[in-house]
Amino acid sequence: MRPTGNLHLGSYFGALKNFVRLQEQAKCYFFVADYHLLTTHPNPANLHQNVKTILAQYIACGLDPDKATIYIQSQVPQVVELYMFLNMNAYLGELERVSSFKDKVRQNPQNVNAGLLTYPTLMAADILLHKADAVPVGKDQEQHLEMTRTFASRFNRMYSVDYFTEPVAYNFGNELVKVPGLDGSGKMSKSVGEAATLYLVDSPEVIRKKIMKAKTDAGPQEKNSPKTPEIENLFSLLKLVSSEDIVRQFEDLYADCTIRYGDLKKQLAQDMETFIAPIRERIKQVEADDDYLSKVARQGCEKAMESASKTIREVREIIGFRPF
Ligand code: ADP
């Protein structure tokens, strides 16, 4: 994940929750994507602090440096070399067609840099560097995974090898997750605005305020009428943090048109706080322990470099860079 500040509920349910589960079953590599952040020209003074925040929040959410390799992207130089190799076989047309690129161009027409265009090749380098076969991501990343498969198979074809496996987006056999924002539109993310995004560090008061302010409508007028996006989103969030009984109770109230959205939001705020509180506490503890964080980063970097340098050695050999 890019170190853009605090983690929100979308990155937790879309990615981190699965990271934590996957580390029990497979050899995993997780990293803080600080090179990816450079497309937005971060302030040098904030960059380091933001990397530390994400590292601490990864660990507070349950990533275990003894089970998985957790590292900081910019500390593993091999990623840049693979990125460069992949860029040589990535074509302008296909990069320009990526929807996240088109969105960024629309949002920031004054900052269409080459890093933004080649974001998918950097992401492919991150994945292929460890020859990953599965990547636990949210639904928004499906297209980037598709690009990674394209680059992997193109490399194999170009050099007549069967070197890279084509990685798939992975969610334990379930549909990829999309956590909505509190404003009824699209996915929860920083760009939809602070008021519609719940962070894992939000205080009980902030959680309550954000949820109580979420837009609702006049309520269903006819039995079993379809929900508006705003209401659908509140139910989606309820399903993430509340018990099945609670969800069923509100579904029934909605179905027979007796639902009171104030009650639904109060319940959601309460269950959200119960969910977030222990994570928020752990974040505070881990963030305060600089020695531990630097040990985690150092060890992660060593482990990541082992796998990365093996891949780069082999890729160089395949391409034809051989020792004299
Ligand atoms: P980045 O820009 O580094 O990808 P994000 O926070 O946008 O950072 O995404 C990090 C991970 O969290 C990605 O795997 C993404 O799929 C997932 N994610 C982020 N927001 C959501 C969301 N609202 N719903 C589902 N998954 C999400």
mmCIF file of C-alpha atoms and ligand atoms in Angstrom:
data_model
loop_
_atom_site.group_PDB
_atom_site.id
_atom_site.type_symbol
_atom_site.label_atom_id
_atom_site.label_comp_id
_atom_site.label_asym_id
_atom_site.label_seq_id
_atom_site.Cartn_x
_atom_site.Cartn_y
_atom_site.Cartn_z
ATOM 1 C CA MET A 1 0.000 0.000 0.000
ATOM 2 C CA ARG A 2 1.174 3.521 -0.688
ATOM 3 C CA PRO A 3 2.097 5.512 2.429
ATOM 4 C CA THR A 4 -0.548 8.197 2.011
ATOM 5 C CA GLY A 5 -1.447 8.470 5.703
ATOM 6 C CA ASN A 6 -3.680 6.342 7.875
ATOM 7 C CA LEU A 7 -5.275 3.124 6.661
ATOM 8 C CA HIS A 8 -9.019 3.177 6.128
ATOM 9 C CA LEU A 9 -11.684 0.525 6.322
ATOM 10 C CA GLY A 10 -11.478 -0.126 2.549
ATOM 11 C CA SER A 11 -7.794 -1.048 2.611
ATOM 12 C CA TYR A 12 -8.434 -3.147 5.721
ATOM 13 C CA PHE A 13 -11.258 -5.269 4.304
ATOM 14 C CA GLY A 14 -10.019 -5.130 0.708
ATOM 15 C CA ALA A 15 -6.472 -6.143 1.459
ATOM 16 C CA LEU A 16 -5.082 -6.324 4.996
ATOM 17 C CA LYS A 17 -7.603 -8.739 6.419
ATOM 18 C CA ASN A 18 -6.667 -11.177 3.671
ATOM 19 C CA PHE A 19 -2.943 -10.542 4.141
ATOM 20 C CA VAL A 20 -3.302 -11.598 7.765
ATOM 21 C CA ARG A 21 -5.123 -14.781 6.826
ATOM 22 C CA LEU A 22 -2.815 -15.612 3.951
ATOM 23 C CA GLN A 23 0.387 -15.296 5.977
ATOM 24 C CA GLU A 24 -0.732 -18.395 7.920
ATOM 25 C CA GLN A 25 -0.930 -20.502 4.763
ATOM 26 C CA ALA A 26 1.616 -19.264 2.249
ATOM 27 C CA LYS A 27 4.984 -17.616 1.820
ATOM 28 C CA CYS A 28 4.028 -13.945 1.690
ATOM 29 C CA TYR A 29 5.683 -10.659 0.822
ATOM 30 C CA PHE A 30 4.051 -7.403 1.935
ATOM 31 C CA PHE A 31 5.553 -3.990 1.412
ATOM 32 C CA VAL A 32 5.042 -0.276 1.829
ATOM 33 C CA ALA A 33 4.841 1.125 -1.709
ATOM 34 C CA ASP A 34 6.763 4.355 -1.219
ATOM 35 C CA TYR A 35 8.125 4.490 -4.799
ATOM 36 C CA HIS A 36 4.541 4.444 -6.041
ATOM 37 C CA LEU A 37 3.877 7.545 -4.008
ATOM 38 C CA LEU A 38 6.429 9.593 -5.954
ATOM 39 C CA THR A 39 3.938 10.139 -8.792
ATOM 40 C CA THR A 40 2.292 12.691 -6.494
ATOM 41 C CA HIS A 41 5.576 14.386 -5.467
ATOM 42 C CA PRO A 42 5.307 13.970 -1.676
ATOM 43 C CA ASN A 43 6.945 16.374 0.699
ATOM 44 C CA PRO A 44 10.320 14.865 1.802
ATOM 45 C CA ALA A 45 9.679 15.721 5.434
ATOM 46 C CA ASN A 46 6.399 13.782 5.454
ATOM 47 C CA LEU A 47 7.485 10.817 3.377
ATOM 48 C CA HIS A 48 9.468 9.052 6.094
ATOM 49 C CA GLN A 49 6.786 9.582 8.727
ATOM 50 C CA ASN A 50 4.110 8.241 6.382
ATOM 51 C CA VAL A 51 6.127 5.115 5.629
ATOM 52 C CA LYS A 52 6.487 4.527 9.357
ATOM 53 C CA THR A 53 2.744 4.998 9.851
ATOM 54 C CA ILE A 54 1.856 2.331 7.302
ATOM 55 C CA LEU A 55 4.451 -0.102 8.604
ATOM 56 C CA ALA A 56 3.129 0.328 12.149
ATOM 57 C CA GLN A 57 -0.477 -0.018 11.002
ATOM 58 C CA TYR A 58 0.308 -3.193 9.041
ATOM 59 C CA ILE A 59 1.691 -4.738 12.194
ATOM 60 C CA ALA A 60 -1.101 -3.436 14.400
ATOM 61 C CA CYS A 61 -3.610 -5.064 12.038
ATOM 62 C CA GLY A 62 -1.915 -8.411 12.495
ATOM 63 C CA LEU A 63 0.864 -8.739 9.921
ATOM 64 C CA ASP A 64 3.560 -10.765 11.601
ATOM 65 C CA PRO A 65 7.214 -10.201 10.597
ATOM 66 C CA ASP A 66 8.029 -13.727 11.800
ATOM 67 C CA LYS A 67 5.507 -15.250 9.415
ATOM 68 C CA ALA A 68 5.690 -12.948 6.392
ATOM 69 C CA THR A 69 8.324 -10.750 4.787
ATOM 70 C CA ILE A 70 7.355 -7.126 5.444
ATOM 71 C CA TYR A 71 9.541 -4.544 3.760
ATOM 72 C CA ILE A 72 9.770 -1.029 2.418
ATOM 73 C CA GLN A 73 9.826 -0.900 -1.375
ATOM 74 C CA SER A 74 12.509 1.792 -1.654
ATOM 75 C CA GLN A 75 14.924 -0.351 0.375
ATOM 76 C CA VAL A 76 14.951 -3.094 -2.250
ATOM 77 C CA PRO A 77 16.716 -1.650 -5.308
ATOM 78 C CA GLN A 78 16.055 -4.720 -7.486
ATOM 79 C CA VAL A 79 12.465 -3.568 -7.895
ATOM 80 C CA VAL A 80 13.670 -0.628 -9.966
ATOM 81 C CA GLU A 81 15.746 -2.842 -12.231
ATOM 82 C CA LEU A 82 12.834 -5.168 -12.957
ATOM 83 C CA TYR A 83 10.572 -2.129 -13.486
ATOM 84 C CA MET A 84 13.008 -0.872 -16.127
ATOM 85 C CA PHE A 85 13.163 -4.261 -17.881
ATOM 86 C CA LEU A 86 9.356 -4.526 -17.930
ATOM 87 C CA ASN A 87 8.996 -0.971 -19.210
ATOM 88 C CA MET A 88 10.983 -1.932 -22.314
ATOM 89 C CA ASN A 89 8.136 -4.243 -23.298
ATOM 90 C CA ALA A 90 5.177 -2.141 -22.116
ATOM 91 C CA TYR A 91 3.475 -0.170 -24.849
ATOM 92 C CA LEU A 92 2.090 3.341 -24.737
ATOM 93 C CA GLY A 93 -1.363 2.360 -26.037
ATOM 94 C CA GLU A 94 -1.984 -0.312 -23.417
ATOM 95 C CA LEU A 95 -0.700 1.893 -20.591
ATOM 96 C CA GLU A 96 -2.889 4.787 -21.691
ATOM 97 C CA ARG A 97 -5.960 2.542 -21.667
ATOM 98 C CA VAL A 98 -5.660 1.640 -17.948
ATOM 99 C CA SER A 99 -8.683 3.089 -16.161
ATOM 100 C CA SER A 100 -6.790 4.267 -13.078
ATOM 101 C CA PHE A 101 -4.466 6.221 -15.427
ATOM 102 C CA LYS A 102 -7.408 7.762 -17.254
ATOM 103 C CA ASP A 103 -9.001 8.716 -13.914
ATOM 104 C CA LYS A 104 -5.798 10.364 -12.713
ATOM 105 C CA VAL A 105 -5.439 12.280 -15.978
ATOM 106 C CA ARG A 106 -8.976 13.581 -15.547
ATOM 107 C CA GLN A 107 -8.410 14.495 -11.903
ATOM 108 C CA ASN A 108 -4.942 16.077 -12.305
ATOM 109 C CA PRO A 109 -4.384 17.059 -15.946
ATOM 110 C CA GLN A 110 -1.393 19.186 -14.905
ATOM 111 C CA ASN A 111 0.527 16.198 -13.482
ATOM 112 C CA VAL A 112 0.495 13.437 -16.096
ATOM 113 C CA ASN A 113 4.025 12.156 -15.492
ATOM 114 C CA ALA A 114 5.752 9.043 -16.850
ATOM 115 C CA GLY A 115 5.610 7.438 -13.404
ATOM 116 C CA LEU A 116 1.834 7.640 -13.494
ATOM 117 C CA LEU A 117 1.724 6.119 -16.960
ATOM 118 C CA THR A 118 4.030 3.273 -15.941
ATOM 119 C CA TYR A 119 2.374 2.679 -12.562
ATOM 120 C CA PRO A 120 1.197 -0.773 -13.749
ATOM 121 C CA THR A 121 4.725 -1.830 -14.711
ATOM 122 C CA LEU A 122 6.062 -0.809 -11.289
ATOM 123 C CA MET A 123 3.246 -2.792 -9.735
ATOM 124 C CA ALA A 124 4.033 -5.751 -11.996
ATOM 125 C CA ALA A 125 7.686 -5.497 -10.924
ATOM 126 C CA ASP A 126 6.634 -5.613 -7.253
ATOM 127 C CA ILE A 127 4.672 -8.780 -7.874
ATOM 128 C CA LEU A 128 6.971 -10.576 -10.319
ATOM 129 C CA LEU A 129 10.088 -9.798 -8.283
ATOM 130 C CA HIS A 130 9.041 -12.522 -5.861
ATOM 131 C CA LYS A 131 7.450 -14.628 -8.592
ATOM 132 C CA ALA A 132 4.121 -14.362 -6.760
ATOM 133 C CA ASP A 133 1.250 -16.443 -8.049
ATOM 134 C CA ALA A 134 -1.556 -14.843 -6.025
ATOM 135 C CA VAL A 135 -2.111 -11.269 -4.886
ATOM 136 C CA PRO A 136 -4.715 -10.438 -2.239
ATOM 137 C CA VAL A 137 -6.247 -7.170 -3.483
ATOM 138 C CA GLY A 138 -9.581 -5.392 -3.628
ATOM 139 C CA LYS A 139 -11.773 -5.212 -6.711
ATOM 140 C CA ASP A 140 -10.287 -1.872 -7.785
ATOM 141 C CA GLN A 141 -6.959 -3.581 -8.534
ATOM 142 C CA GLU A 142 -8.274 -6.229 -10.925
ATOM 143 C CA GLN A 143 -7.088 -4.407 -14.034
ATOM 144 C CA HIS A 144 -3.569 -3.924 -12.657
ATOM 145 C CA LEU A 145 -3.354 -7.660 -12.063
ATOM 146 C CA GLU A 146 -4.456 -8.260 -15.636
ATOM 147 C CA MET A 147 -1.614 -6.015 -16.816
ATOM 148 C CA THR A 148 0.856 -7.938 -14.658
ATOM 149 C CA ARG A 149 -0.277 -11.167 -16.337
ATOM 150 C CA THR A 150 0.202 -9.532 -19.724
ATOM 151 C CA PHE A 151 3.745 -8.409 -18.881
ATOM 152 C CA ALA A 152 4.635 -11.806 -17.392
ATOM 153 C CA SER A 153 3.417 -13.777 -20.395
ATOM 154 C CA ARG A 154 4.975 -11.309 -22.831
ATOM 155 C CA PHE A 155 8.351 -11.719 -21.125
ATOM 156 C CA ASN A 156 8.021 -15.506 -21.284
ATOM 157 C CA ARG A 157 7.063 -15.401 -24.962
ATOM 158 C CA MET A 158 9.723 -12.900 -25.912
ATOM 159 C CA TYR A 159 12.531 -15.002 -24.449
ATOM 160 C CA SER A 160 10.914 -18.410 -25.060
ATOM 161 C CA VAL A 161 10.991 -19.301 -21.381
ATOM 162 C CA ASP A 162 8.475 -20.404 -18.819
ATOM 163 C CA TYR A 163 9.873 -18.145 -16.127
ATOM 164 C CA PHE A 164 7.145 -15.948 -14.621
ATOM 165 C CA THR A 165 3.840 -17.405 -13.454
ATOM 166 C CA GLU A 166 0.795 -15.302 -14.278
ATOM 167 C CA PRO A 167 -0.481 -14.065 -10.900
ATOM 168 C CA VAL A 168 -4.169 -13.919 -10.016
ATOM 169 C CA ALA A 169 -6.102 -11.586 -7.731
ATOM 170 C CA TYR A 170 -6.893 -13.688 -4.694
ATOM 171 C CA ASN A 171 -9.634 -13.642 -2.093
ATOM 172 C CA PHE A 172 -9.876 -17.182 -0.775
ATOM 173 C CA GLY A 173 -12.321 -18.200 -3.485
ATOM 174 C CA ASN A 174 -14.692 -15.322 -2.694
ATOM 175 C CA GLU A 175 -15.580 -12.323 -4.825
ATOM 176 C CA LEU A 176 -13.086 -9.461 -4.573
ATOM 177 C CA VAL A 177 -14.180 -6.933 -1.976
ATOM 178 C CA LYS A 178 -15.325 -3.378 -2.612
ATOM 179 C CA VAL A 179 -15.950 -1.346 0.527
ATOM 180 C CA PRO A 180 -18.187 1.651 -0.212
ATOM 181 C CA GLY A 181 -17.762 5.145 1.173
ATOM 182 C CA LEU A 182 -20.301 6.786 3.460
ATOM 183 C CA ASP A 183 -21.462 9.103 0.680
ATOM 184 C CA GLY A 184 -23.237 6.510 -1.425
ATOM 185 C CA SER A 185 -20.767 6.666 -4.271
ATOM 186 C CA GLY A 186 -18.151 4.132 -5.419
ATOM 187 C CA LYS A 187 -15.471 2.827 -3.089
ATOM 188 C CA MET A 188 -14.177 4.153 0.183
ATOM 189 C CA SER A 189 -10.915 5.979 -0.510
ATOM 190 C CA LYS A 190 -9.103 9.136 0.440
ATOM 191 C CA SER A 191 -10.151 10.786 -2.785
ATOM 192 C CA VAL A 192 -13.878 10.573 -1.954
ATOM 193 C CA GLY A 193 -13.199 12.853 0.996
ATOM 194 C CA GLU A 194 -12.553 12.611 4.699
ATOM 195 C CA ALA A 195 -16.200 12.672 5.738
ATOM 196 C CA ALA A 196 -17.028 9.534 3.730
ATOM 197 C CA THR A 197 -13.955 7.555 4.842
ATOM 198 C CA LEU A 198 -13.527 5.716 8.131
ATOM 199 C CA TYR A 199 -9.929 5.387 9.323
ATOM 200 C CA LEU A 200 -8.628 2.720 11.675
ATOM 201 C CA VAL A 201 -7.390 5.529 13.957
ATOM 202 C CA ASP A 202 -10.682 7.440 14.083
ATOM 203 C CA SER A 203 -11.856 8.204 17.633
ATOM 204 C CA PRO A 204 -15.286 6.983 18.812
ATOM 205 C CA GLU A 205 -16.581 10.532 18.442
ATOM 206 C CA VAL A 206 -15.327 10.899 14.864
ATOM 207 C CA ILE A 207 -16.731 7.484 13.884
ATOM 208 C CA ARG A 208 -20.113 8.417 15.310
ATOM 209 C CA LYS A 209 -20.184 11.816 13.614
ATOM 210 C CA LYS A 210 -19.197 10.480 10.190
ATOM 211 C CA ILE A 211 -21.767 7.703 10.294
ATOM 212 C CA MET A 212 -24.609 9.853 11.665
ATOM 213 C CA LYS A 213 -23.960 12.373 8.880
ATOM 214 C CA ALA A 214 -24.180 9.760 6.098
ATOM 215 C CA LYS A 215 -26.901 10.680 3.652
ATOM 216 C CA THR A 216 -30.153 8.689 3.791
ATOM 217 C CA ASP A 217 -33.508 8.993 2.043
ATOM 218 C CA ALA A 218 -37.155 9.131 3.018
ATOM 219 C CA GLY A 219 -37.222 5.356 3.540
ATOM 220 C CA PRO A 220 -38.858 2.575 1.523
ATOM 221 C CA GLN A 221 -42.441 3.378 0.546
ATOM 222 C CA GLU A 222 -43.366 -0.049 -0.738
ATOM 223 C CA LYS A 223 -42.509 -3.468 0.618
ATOM 224 C CA ASN A 224 -39.301 -4.978 -0.805
ATOM 225 C CA SER A 225 -38.441 -1.916 -2.854
ATOM 226 C CA PRO A 226 -34.805 -1.672 -4.012
ATOM 227 C CA LYS A 227 -32.341 0.313 -1.877
ATOM 228 C CA THR A 228 -30.768 3.565 -3.049
ATOM 229 C CA PRO A 229 -26.933 3.494 -3.293
ATOM 230 C CA GLU A 230 -26.633 5.438 0.002
ATOM 231 C CA ILE A 231 -28.729 2.886 1.876
ATOM 232 C CA GLU A 232 -27.103 -0.052 0.102
ATOM 233 C CA ASN A 233 -23.734 1.248 1.302
ATOM 234 C CA LEU A 234 -24.862 1.528 4.913
ATOM 235 C CA PHE A 235 -26.019 -2.091 4.756
ATOM 236 C CA SER A 236 -22.706 -3.148 3.179
ATOM 237 C CA LEU A 237 -20.813 -1.532 6.052
ATOM 238 C CA LEU A 238 -23.161 -3.117 8.582
ATOM 239 C CA LYS A 239 -22.407 -6.534 7.062
ATOM 240 C CA LEU A 240 -18.688 -5.973 7.604
ATOM 241 C CA VAL A 241 -18.806 -5.201 11.316
ATOM 242 C CA SER A 242 -22.140 -6.336 12.758
ATOM 243 C CA SER A 243 -23.466 -9.768 13.638
ATOM 244 C CA GLU A 244 -25.694 -11.672 11.212
ATOM 245 C CA ASP A 245 -28.635 -11.245 13.597
ATOM 246 C CA ILE A 246 -28.320 -7.473 13.559
ATOM 247 C CA VAL A 247 -28.050 -7.374 9.772
ATOM 248 C CA ARG A 248 -31.114 -9.608 9.404
ATOM 249 C CA GLN A 249 -33.070 -7.472 11.874
ATOM 250 C CA PHE A 250 -32.456 -4.301 9.827
ATOM 251 C CA GLU A 251 -33.062 -6.092 6.518
ATOM 252 C CA ASP A 252 -36.471 -7.195 7.872
ATOM 253 C CA LEU A 253 -37.300 -3.673 9.052
ATOM 254 C CA TYR A 254 -36.345 -2.337 5.619
ATOM 255 C CA ALA A 255 -38.396 -4.973 3.819
ATOM 256 C CA ASP A 256 -41.584 -4.082 5.681
ATOM 257 C CA CYS A 257 -40.944 -0.319 5.485
ATOM 258 C CA THR A 258 -40.607 0.244 9.241
ATOM 259 C CA ILE A 259 -36.889 0.950 9.270
ATOM 260 C CA ARG A 260 -35.617 4.096 11.039
ATOM 261 C CA TYR A 261 -32.320 5.111 9.536
ATOM 262 C CA GLY A 262 -31.293 6.909 12.731
ATOM 263 C CA ASP A 263 -31.407 3.537 14.531
ATOM 264 C CA LEU A 264 -29.522 1.832 11.726
ATOM 265 C CA LYS A 265 -26.767 4.438 11.872
ATOM 266 C CA LYS A 266 -26.570 4.325 15.675
ATOM 267 C CA GLN A 267 -26.154 0.565 15.539
ATOM 268 C CA LEU A 268 -23.559 0.842 12.769
ATOM 269 C CA ALA A 269 -21.599 3.475 14.733
ATOM 270 C CA GLN A 270 -21.622 1.298 17.830
ATOM 271 C CA ASP A 271 -20.502 -1.863 16.020
ATOM 272 C CA MET A 272 -17.915 0.089 14.048
ATOM 273 C CA GLU A 273 -16.412 1.430 17.275
ATOM 274 C CA THR A 274 -16.334 -2.090 18.763
ATOM 275 C CA PHE A 275 -14.509 -3.243 15.653
ATOM 276 C CA ILE A 276 -12.042 -0.353 15.375
ATOM 277 C CA ALA A 277 -11.238 0.191 19.097
ATOM 278 C CA PRO A 278 -8.738 -2.684 19.593
ATOM 279 C CA ILE A 279 -6.988 -1.925 16.272
ATOM 280 C CA ARG A 280 -6.723 1.773 17.217
ATOM 281 C CA GLU A 281 -5.148 0.802 20.560
ATOM 282 C CA ARG A 282 -2.596 -1.507 18.924
ATOM 283 C CA ILE A 283 -1.698 1.172 16.377
ATOM 284 C CA LYS A 284 -0.848 3.567 19.232
ATOM 285 C CA GLN A 285 1.390 0.992 20.896
ATOM 286 C CA VAL A 286 3.240 -0.102 17.752
ATOM 287 C CA GLU A 287 3.720 3.445 16.423
ATOM 288 C CA ALA A 288 5.464 4.420 19.653
ATOM 289 C CA ASP A 289 8.069 1.657 19.372
ATOM 290 C CA ASP A 290 10.706 3.018 16.984
ATOM 291 C CA ASP A 291 13.305 0.354 17.815
ATOM 292 C CA TYR A 292 10.919 -2.446 16.995
ATOM 293 C CA LEU A 293 9.834 -0.816 13.725
ATOM 294 C CA SER A 294 13.386 -0.301 12.549
ATOM 295 C CA LYS A 295 14.201 -3.935 13.388
ATOM 296 C CA VAL A 296 11.172 -5.101 11.387
ATOM 297 C CA ALA A 297 12.183 -2.941 8.409
ATOM 298 C CA ARG A 298 15.790 -4.176 8.514
ATOM 299 C CA GLN A 299 14.875 -7.846 8.715
ATOM 300 C CA GLY A 300 12.176 -7.479 6.058
ATOM 301 C CA CYS A 301 14.600 -5.798 3.702
ATOM 302 C CA GLU A 302 17.150 -8.613 4.115
ATOM 303 C CA LYS A 303 14.569 -11.303 3.416
ATOM 304 C CA ALA A 304 13.063 -9.439 0.447
ATOM 305 C CA MET A 305 16.513 -8.865 -1.068
ATOM 306 C CA GLU A 306 17.254 -12.597 -1.005
ATOM 307 C CA SER A 307 14.306 -13.387 -3.220
ATOM 308 C CA ALA A 308 14.663 -10.210 -5.311
ATOM 309 C CA SER A 309 18.334 -10.688 -6.119
ATOM 310 C CA LYS A 310 17.725 -14.286 -7.182
ATOM 311 C CA THR A 311 15.009 -13.147 -9.612
ATOM 312 C CA ILE A 312 17.121 -10.332 -11.001
ATOM 313 C CA ARG A 313 20.106 -12.658 -11.469
ATOM 314 C CA GLU A 314 17.930 -15.070 -13.426
ATOM 315 C CA VAL A 315 16.152 -12.367 -15.437
ATOM 316 C CA ARG A 316 19.465 -10.794 -16.452
ATOM 317 C CA GLU A 317 20.707 -14.188 -17.576
ATOM 318 C CA ILE A 318 17.515 -14.777 -19.620
ATOM 319 C CA ILE A 319 17.732 -11.356 -21.267
ATOM 320 C CA GLY A 320 21.330 -12.025 -22.186
ATOM 321 C CA PHE A 321 23.321 -9.991 -19.695
ATOM 322 C CA ARG A 322 25.979 -12.597 -18.967
ATOM 323 C CA PRO A 323 29.246 -12.288 -17.104
ATOM 324 C CA PHE A 324 32.397 -11.873 -19.193
HETATM 325 P P1 ADP B 1 -2.813 2.045 -3.057
HETATM 326 O O1 ADP B 1 -3.117 3.318 -3.764
HETATM 327 O O2 ADP B 1 -1.442 1.907 -2.567
HETATM 328 O O3 ADP B 1 -3.288 0.839 -3.816
HETATM 329 P P2 ADP B 1 -5.142 1.947 -1.497
HETATM 330 O O4 ADP B 1 -5.393 2.301 -0.082
HETATM 331 O O5 ADP B 1 -5.921 2.619 -2.575
HETATM 332 O O6 ADP B 1 -3.632 2.154 -1.723
HETATM 333 O O7 ADP B 1 -5.306 0.393 -1.709
HETATM 334 C C1 ADP B 1 -4.577 -0.542 -0.955
HETATM 335 C C2 ADP B 1 -5.236 -1.888 -1.063
HETATM 336 O O8 ADP B 1 -6.510 -1.818 -0.467
HETATM 337 C C3 ADP B 1 -5.473 -2.365 -2.494
HETATM 338 O O9 ADP B 1 -5.287 -3.762 -2.525
HETATM 339 C C4 ADP B 1 -6.906 -2.045 -2.751
HETATM 340 O O10 ADP B 1 -7.489 -2.993 -3.624
HETATM 341 C C5 ADP B 1 -7.519 -2.168 -1.381
HETATM 342 N N1 ADP B 1 -8.605 -1.182 -1.211
HETATM 343 C C6 ADP B 1 -8.493 0.147 -1.022
HETATM 344 N N2 ADP B 1 -9.717 0.727 -0.912
HETATM 345 C C7 ADP B 1 -10.614 -0.272 -1.030
HETATM 346 C C8 ADP B 1 -12.040 -0.329 -0.970
HETATM 347 N N3 ADP B 1 -12.776 0.747 -0.750
HETATM 348 N N4 ADP B 1 -12.619 -1.526 -1.127
HETATM 349 C C9 ADP B 1 -11.880 -2.648 -1.316
HETATM 350 N N5 ADP B 1 -10.541 -2.665 -1.365
HETATM 351 C C10 ADP B 1 -9.904 -1.502 -1.221
#
